[in-house]
């Protein structure tokens, strides 16, 4: 999903690029990111509730 290329420079450089398969994940991960942002307050509230119960 990712191509790593070592560059013949001094110091040695490294370049990373997505393969077509990796690029195909941009849309679903983008949707997941958007969903997370849209629900961040609710997610954090549940996390705080869980943390309170675990400490008790």
PDB file of N, CA, C and O in Angstrom:
ATOM      1  N   UNK A   1       0.817  -1.190   0.000  1.00  0.00           N
ATOM      2  CA  UNK A   1       0.000   0.000   0.000  1.00  0.00           C
ATOM      3  C   UNK A   1       0.860   1.254   0.000  1.00  0.00           C
ATOM      4  O   UNK A   1       0.399   2.306  -0.377  1.00  0.00           O
ATOM      5  N   UNK A   2       2.117   1.106   0.437  1.00  0.00           N
ATOM      6  CA  UNK A   2       3.046   2.232   0.439  1.00  0.00           C
ATOM      7  C   UNK A   2       4.345   1.783  -0.223  1.00  0.00           C
ATOM      8  O   UNK A   2       4.825   0.679   0.027  1.00  0.00           O
ATOM      9  N   UNK A   3       4.888   2.652  -1.071  1.00  0.00           N
ATOM     10  CA  UNK A   3       6.166   2.386  -1.713  1.00  0.00           C
ATOM     11  C   UNK A   3       7.215   3.258  -1.028  1.00  0.00           C
ATOM     12  O   UNK A   3       7.000   4.455  -0.826  1.00  0.00           O
ATOM     13  N   UNK A   4       8.318   2.626  -0.640  1.00  0.00           N
ATOM     14  CA  UNK A   4       9.425   3.346   0.006  1.00  0.00           C
ATOM     15  C   UNK A   4      10.601   3.362  -0.952  1.00  0.00           C
ATOM     16  O   UNK A   4      11.022   2.325  -1.456  1.00  0.00           O
ATOM     17  N   UNK A   5      11.135   4.547  -1.213  1.00  0.00           N
ATOM     18  CA  UNK A   5      12.269   4.679  -2.119  1.00  0.00           C
ATOM     19  C   UNK A   5      13.399   5.414  -1.400  1.00  0.00           C
ATOM     20  O   UNK A   5      13.184   6.497  -0.839  1.00  0.00           O
ATOM     21  N   UNK A   6      14.577   4.798  -1.383  1.00  0.00           N
ATOM     22  CA  UNK A   6      15.751   5.417  -0.768  1.00  0.00           C
ATOM     23  C   UNK A   6      16.420   6.281  -1.827  1.00  0.00           C
ATOM     24  O   UNK A   6      16.700   5.824  -2.937  1.00  0.00           O
ATOM     25  N   UNK A   7      16.677   7.532  -1.483  1.00  0.00           N
ATOM     26  CA  UNK A   7      17.269   8.482  -2.424  1.00  0.00           C
ATOM     27  C   UNK A   7      18.785   8.497  -2.243  1.00  0.00           C
ATOM     28  O   UNK A   7      19.282   8.542  -1.107  1.00  0.00           O
ATOM     29  N   UNK A   8      19.522   8.482  -3.337  1.00  0.00           N
ATOM     30  CA  UNK A   8      20.991   8.465  -3.247  1.00  0.00           C
ATOM     31  C   UNK A   8      21.552   9.867  -2.981  1.00  0.00           C
ATOM     32  O   UNK A   8      22.232  10.457  -3.817  1.00  0.00           O
ATOM     33  N   UNK A   9      21.239  10.400  -1.828  1.00  0.00           N
ATOM     34  CA  UNK A   9      21.709  11.733  -1.454  1.00  0.00           C
ATOM     35  C   UNK A   9      22.541  11.618  -0.188  1.00  0.00           C
ATOM     36  O   UNK A   9      22.615  10.574   0.444  1.00  0.00           O
ATOM     37  N   UNK A  10      23.181  12.701   0.169  1.00  0.00           N
ATOM     38  CA  UNK A  10      23.953  12.730   1.409  1.00  0.00           C
ATOM     39  C   UNK A  10      23.448  13.901   2.232  1.00  0.00           C
ATOM     40  O   UNK A  10      23.571  15.050   1.809  1.00  0.00           O
ATOM     41  N   UNK A  11      22.834  13.658   3.404  1.00  0.00           N
ATOM     42  CA  UNK A  11      22.521  12.349   3.973  1.00  0.00           C
ATOM     43  C   UNK A  11      21.443  11.642   3.141  1.00  0.00           C
ATOM     44  O   UNK A  11      20.723  12.263   2.353  1.00  0.00           O
ATOM     45  N   UNK A  12      21.348  10.357   3.347  1.00  0.00           N
ATOM     46  CA  UNK A  12      20.394   9.546   2.597  1.00  0.00           C
ATOM     47  C   UNK A  12      18.980  10.031   2.866  1.00  0.00           C
ATOM     48  O   UNK A  12      18.599  10.304   4.001  1.00  0.00           O
ATOM     49  N   UNK A  13      18.200  10.157   1.820  1.00  0.00           N
ATOM     50  CA  UNK A  13      16.810  10.564   1.959  1.00  0.00           C
ATOM     51  C   UNK A  13      15.886   9.385   1.668  1.00  0.00           C
ATOM     52  O   UNK A  13      16.287   8.402   1.049  1.00  0.00           O
ATOM     53  N   UNK A  14      14.679   9.488   2.133  1.00  0.00           N
ATOM     54  CA  UNK A  14      13.682   8.450   1.898  1.00  0.00           C
ATOM     55  C   UNK A  14      12.399   9.123   1.437  1.00  0.00           C
ATOM     56  O   UNK A  14      11.988  10.150   1.977  1.00  0.00           O
ATOM     57  N   UNK A  15      11.780   8.541   0.430  1.00  0.00           N
ATOM     58  CA  UNK A  15      10.542   9.072  -0.122  1.00  0.00           C
ATOM     59  C   UNK A  15       9.471   7.988  -0.013  1.00  0.00           C
ATOM     60  O   UNK A  15       9.734   6.825  -0.305  1.00  0.00           O
ATOM     61  N   UNK A  16       8.289   8.369   0.407  1.00  0.00           N
ATOM     62  CA  UNK A  16       7.173   7.438   0.530  1.00  0.00           C
ATOM     63  C   UNK A  16       6.046   7.888  -0.381  1.00  0.00           C
ATOM     64  O   UNK A  16       5.813   9.086  -0.529  1.00  0.00           O
ATOM     65  N   UNK A  17       5.359   6.912  -0.980  1.00  0.00           N
ATOM     66  CA  UNK A  17       4.220   7.224  -1.840  1.00  0.00           C
ATOM     67  C   UNK A  17       3.176   6.122  -1.697  1.00  0.00           C
ATOM     68  O   UNK A  17       3.517   4.963  -1.437  1.00  0.00           O
ATOM     69  N   UNK A  18       1.926   6.504  -1.860  1.00  0.00           N
ATOM     70  CA  UNK A  18       0.854   5.514  -1.834  1.00  0.00           C
ATOM     71  C   UNK A  18       0.793   4.769  -3.160  1.00  0.00           C
ATOM     72  O   UNK A  18       0.955   5.370  -4.228  1.00  0.00           O
ATOM     73  N   UNK A  19       0.545   3.486  -3.085  1.00  0.00           N
ATOM     74  CA  UNK A  19       0.249   2.712  -4.282  1.00  0.00           C
ATOM     75  C   UNK A  19      -1.209   2.984  -4.648  1.00  0.00           C
ATOM     76  O   UNK A  19      -1.945   3.587  -3.863  1.00  0.00           O
ATOM     77  N   UNK A  20      -1.649   2.538  -5.803  1.00  0.00           N
ATOM     78  CA  UNK A  20      -3.076   2.694  -6.127  1.00  0.00           C
ATOM     79  C   UNK A  20      -3.984   2.058  -5.066  1.00  0.00           C
ATOM     80  O   UNK A  20      -5.038   2.616  -4.736  1.00  0.00           O
ATOM     81  N   UNK A  21      -3.570   0.909  -4.518  1.00  0.00           N
ATOM     82  CA  UNK A  21      -4.376   0.280  -3.463  1.00  0.00           C
ATOM     83  C   UNK A  21      -4.436   1.183  -2.230  1.00  0.00           C
ATOM     84  O   UNK A  21      -5.501   1.378  -1.649  1.00  0.00           O
ATOM     85  N   UNK A  22      -3.305   1.756  -1.826  1.00  0.00           N
ATOM     86  CA  UNK A  22      -3.300   2.674  -0.695  1.00  0.00           C
ATOM     87  C   UNK A  22      -4.133   3.907  -0.967  1.00  0.00           C
ATOM     88  O   UNK A  22      -4.880   4.382  -0.107  1.00  0.00           O
ATOM     89  N   UNK A  23      -4.034   4.426  -2.181  1.00  0.00           N
ATOM     90  CA  UNK A  23      -4.819   5.618  -2.544  1.00  0.00           C
ATOM     91  C   UNK A  23      -6.312   5.327  -2.508  1.00  0.00           C
ATOM     92  O   UNK A  23      -7.120   6.214  -2.224  1.00  0.00           O
ATOM     93  N   UNK A  24      -6.685   4.061  -2.756  1.00  0.00           N
ATOM     94  CA  UNK A  24      -8.109   3.723  -2.743  1.00  0.00           C
ATOM     95  C   UNK A  24      -8.709   3.820  -1.342  1.00  0.00           C
ATOM     96  O   UNK A  24      -9.928   3.820  -1.195  1.00  0.00           O
ATOM     97  N   UNK A  25      -7.862   3.917  -0.322  1.00  0.00           N
ATOM     98  CA  UNK A  25      -8.356   4.060   1.057  1.00  0.00           C
ATOM     99  C   UNK A  25      -8.632   5.510   1.448  1.00  0.00           C
ATOM    100  O   UNK A  25      -9.201   5.767   2.501  1.00  0.00           O
ATOM    101  N   UNK A  26      -8.239   6.444   0.620  1.00  0.00           N
ATOM    102  CA  UNK A  26      -8.432   7.857   0.971  1.00  0.00           C
ATOM    103  C   UNK A  26      -9.897   8.191   1.239  1.00  0.00           C
ATOM    104  O   UNK A  26     -10.221   8.853   2.214  1.00  0.00           O
ATOM    105  N   UNK A  27     -10.779   7.746   0.370  1.00  0.00           N
ATOM    106  CA  UNK A  27     -12.195   8.079   0.558  1.00  0.00           C
ATOM    107  C   UNK A  27     -12.779   7.444   1.819  1.00  0.00           C
ATOM    108  O   UNK A  27     -13.377   8.145   2.634  1.00  0.00           O
ATOM    109  N   UNK A  28     -12.619   6.116   2.038  1.00  0.00           N
ATOM    110  CA  UNK A  28     -13.200   5.558   3.266  1.00  0.00           C
ATOM    111  C   UNK A  28     -12.575   6.130   4.536  1.00  0.00           C
ATOM    112  O   UNK A  28     -13.275   6.371   5.519  1.00  0.00           O
ATOM    113  N   UNK A  29     -11.259   6.369   4.538  1.00  0.00           N
ATOM    114  CA  UNK A  29     -10.654   6.963   5.728  1.00  0.00           C
ATOM    115  C   UNK A  29     -11.099   8.400   5.910  1.00  0.00           C
ATOM    116  O   UNK A  29     -11.268   8.878   7.037  1.00  0.00           O
ATOM    117  N   UNK A  30     -11.303   9.111   4.808  1.00  0.00           N
ATOM    118  CA  UNK A  30     -11.834  10.471   4.894  1.00  0.00           C
ATOM    119  C   UNK A  30     -13.220  10.494   5.516  1.00  0.00           C
ATOM    120  O   UNK A  30     -13.531  11.351   6.349  1.00  0.00           O
ATOM    121  N   UNK A  31     -14.049   9.533   5.121  1.00  0.00           N
ATOM    122  CA  UNK A  31     -15.395   9.447   5.710  1.00  0.00           C
ATOM    123  C   UNK A  31     -15.326   9.101   7.194  1.00  0.00           C
ATOM    124  O   UNK A  31     -16.089   9.634   8.007  1.00  0.00           O
ATOM    125  N   UNK A  32     -14.422   8.183   7.556  1.00  0.00           N
ATOM    126  CA  UNK A  32     -14.249   7.835   8.963  1.00  0.00           C
ATOM    127  C   UNK A  32     -13.770   9.045   9.766  1.00  0.00           C
ATOM    128  O   UNK A  32     -14.259   9.311  10.868  1.00  0.00           O
ATOM    129  N   UNK A  33     -12.840   9.808   9.214  1.00  0.00           N
ATOM    130  CA  UNK A  33     -12.356  11.024   9.869  1.00  0.00           C
ATOM    131  C   UNK A  33     -13.513  12.014  10.070  1.00  0.00           C
ATOM    132  O   UNK A  33     -13.690  12.564  11.167  1.00  0.00           O
ATOM    133  N   UNK A  34     -14.296  12.237   9.009  1.00  0.00           N
ATOM    134  CA  UNK A  34     -15.429  13.165   9.112  1.00  0.00           C
ATOM    135  C   UNK A  34     -16.416  12.711  10.180  1.00  0.00           C
ATOM    136  O   UNK A  34     -16.916  13.520  10.971  1.00  0.00           O
ATOM    137  N   UNK A  35     -16.711  11.403  10.217  1.00  0.00           N
ATOM    138  CA  UNK A  35     -17.629  10.856  11.223  1.00  0.00           C
ATOM    139  C   UNK A  35     -17.076  11.098  12.623  1.00  0.00           C
ATOM    140  O   UNK A  35     -17.817  11.483  13.534  1.00  0.00           O
ATOM    141  N   UNK A  36     -15.776  10.889  12.789  1.00  0.00           N
ATOM    142  CA  UNK A  36     -15.140  11.079  14.101  1.00  0.00           C
ATOM    143  C   UNK A  36     -15.243  12.535  14.544  1.00  0.00           C
ATOM    144  O   UNK A  36     -15.566  12.818  15.695  1.00  0.00           O
ATOM    145  N   UNK A  37     -14.979  13.455  13.639  1.00  0.00           N
ATOM    146  CA  UNK A  37     -15.081  14.884  13.969  1.00  0.00           C
ATOM    147  C   UNK A  37     -16.523  15.241  14.321  1.00  0.00           C
ATOM    148  O   UNK A  37     -16.776  15.933  15.310  1.00  0.00           O
ATOM    149  N   UNK A  38     -17.468  14.731  13.532  1.00  0.00           N
ATOM    150  CA  UNK A  38     -18.885  15.023  13.784  1.00  0.00           C
ATOM    151  C   UNK A  38     -19.364  14.494  15.135  1.00  0.00           C
ATOM    152  O   UNK A  38     -20.284  15.054  15.727  1.00  0.00           O
ATOM    153  N   UNK A  39     -18.770  13.412  15.627  1.00  0.00           N
ATOM    154  CA  UNK A  39     -19.220  12.772  16.859  1.00  0.00           C
ATOM    155  C   UNK A  39     -18.216  12.893  18.010  1.00  0.00           C
ATOM    156  O   UNK A  39     -18.347  12.205  19.021  1.00  0.00           O
ATOM    157  N   UNK A  40     -17.245  13.785  17.880  1.00  0.00           N
ATOM    158  CA  UNK A  40     -16.170  13.899  18.866  1.00  0.00           C
ATOM    159  C   UNK A  40     -16.698  14.170  20.274  1.00  0.00           C
ATOM    160  O   UNK A  40     -16.221  13.559  21.246  1.00  0.00           O
ATOM    161  N   UNK A  41     -17.658  15.045  20.419  1.00  0.00           N
ATOM    162  CA  UNK A  41     -18.176  15.365  21.756  1.00  0.00           C
ATOM    163  C   UNK A  41     -18.807  14.131  22.403  1.00  0.00           C
ATOM    164  O   UNK A  41     -18.564  13.844  23.586  1.00  0.00           O
ATOM    165  N   UNK A  42     -19.591  13.394  21.647  1.00  0.00           N
ATOM    166  CA  UNK A  42     -20.238  12.191  22.186  1.00  0.00           C
ATOM    167  C   UNK A  42     -19.209  11.108  22.519  1.00  0.00           C
ATOM    168  O   UNK A  42     -19.292  10.446  23.556  1.00  0.00           O
ATOM    169  N   UNK A  43     -18.214  10.945  21.654  1.00  0.00           N
ATOM    170  CA  UNK A  43     -17.161   9.960  21.893  1.00  0.00           C
ATOM    171  C   UNK A  43     -16.416  10.299  23.181  1.00  0.00           C
ATOM    172  O   UNK A  43     -16.164   9.430  24.032  1.00  0.00           O
ATOM    173  N   UNK A  44     -16.057  11.567  23.350  1.00  0.00           N
ATOM    174  CA  UNK A  44     -15.325  11.988  24.549  1.00  0.00           C
ATOM    175  C   UNK A  44     -16.172  11.823  25.802  1.00  0.00           C
ATOM    176  O   UNK A  44     -15.655  11.442  26.855  1.00  0.00           O
ATOM    177  N   UNK A  45     -17.463  12.088  25.712  1.00  0.00           N
ATOM    178  CA  UNK A  45     -18.347  11.918  26.865  1.00  0.00           C
ATOM    179  C   UNK A  45     -18.387  10.453  27.284  1.00  0.00           C
ATOM    180  O   UNK A  45     -18.328  10.130  28.477  1.00  0.00           O
ATOM    181  N   UNK A  46     -18.477   9.560  26.325  1.00  0.00           N
ATOM    182  CA  UNK A  46     -18.470   8.129  26.635  1.00  0.00           C
ATOM    183  C   UNK A  46     -17.132   7.706  27.244  1.00  0.00           C
ATOM    184  O   UNK A  46     -17.089   6.875  28.158  1.00  0.00           O
ATOM    185  N   UNK A  47     -16.052   8.262  26.737  1.00  0.00           N
ATOM    186  CA  UNK A  47     -14.730   7.940  27.285  1.00  0.00           C
ATOM    187  C   UNK A  47     -14.617   8.404  28.735  1.00  0.00           C
ATOM    188  O   UNK A  47     -14.132   7.668  29.592  1.00  0.00           O
ATOM    189  N   UNK A  48     -15.097   9.620  29.025  1.00  0.00           N
ATOM    190  CA  UNK A  48     -15.066  10.111  30.411  1.00  0.00           C
ATOM    191  C   UNK A  48     -15.921   9.239  31.316  1.00  0.00           C
ATOM    192  O   UNK A  48     -15.519   8.910  32.439  1.00  0.00           O
ATOM    193  N   UNK A  49     -17.110   8.834  30.851  1.00  0.00           N
ATOM    194  CA  UNK A  49     -17.984   7.967  31.613  1.00  0.00           C
ATOM    195  C   UNK A  49     -17.297   6.633  31.897  1.00  0.00           C
ATOM    196  O   UNK A  49     -17.331   6.135  33.032  1.00  0.00           O
ATOM    197  N   UNK A  50     -16.674   6.052  30.891  1.00  0.00           N
ATOM    198  CA  UNK A  50     -15.956   4.789  31.080  1.00  0.00           C
ATOM    199  C   UNK A  50     -14.824   4.968  32.105  1.00  0.00           C
ATOM    200  O   UNK A  50     -14.666   4.145  33.007  1.00  0.00           O
ATOM    201  N   UNK A  51     -14.032   6.023  31.958  1.00  0.00           N
ATOM    202  CA  UNK A  51     -12.920   6.266  32.886  1.00  0.00           C
ATOM    203  C   UNK A  51     -13.419   6.406  34.319  1.00  0.00           C
ATOM    204  O   UNK A  51     -12.792   5.890  35.248  1.00  0.00           O
ATOM    205  N   UNK A  52     -14.558   7.086  34.531  1.00  0.00           N
ATOM    206  CA  UNK A  52     -15.118   7.223  35.885  1.00  0.00           C
ATOM    207  C   UNK A  52     -15.513   5.860  36.446  1.00  0.00           C
ATOM    208  O   UNK A  52     -15.259   5.548  37.601  1.00  0.00           O
ATOM    209  N   UNK A  53     -16.145   5.024  35.605  1.00  0.00           N
ATOM    210  CA  UNK A  53     -16.571   3.697  36.081  1.00  0.00           C
ATOM    211  C   UNK A  53     -15.374   2.818  36.400  1.00  0.00           C
ATOM    212  O   UNK A  53     -15.406   2.070  37.379  1.00  0.00           O
ATOM    213  N   UNK A  54     -14.327   2.896  35.632  1.00  0.00           N
ATOM    214  CA  UNK A  54     -13.141   2.057  35.859  1.00  0.00           C
ATOM    215  C   UNK A  54     -12.447   2.470  37.150  1.00  0.00           C
ATOM    216  O   UNK A  54     -11.956   1.620  37.893  1.00  0.00           O
ATOM    217  N   UNK A  55     -12.410   3.760  37.451  1.00  0.00           N
ATOM    218  CA  UNK A  55     -11.763   4.235  38.674  1.00  0.00           C
ATOM    219  C   UNK A  55     -12.543   3.876  39.920  1.00  0.00           C
ATOM    220  O   UNK A  55     -11.991   3.814  41.007  1.00  0.00           O
ATOM    221  N   UNK A  56     -13.838   3.666  39.789  1.00  0.00           N
ATOM    222  CA  UNK A  56     -14.694   3.381  40.958  1.00  0.00           C
ATOM    223  C   UNK A  56     -14.531   1.975  41.454  1.00  0.00           C
ATOM    224  O   UNK A  56     -14.150   1.060  40.864  1.00  0.00           O
TER     225      UNK A  56
END
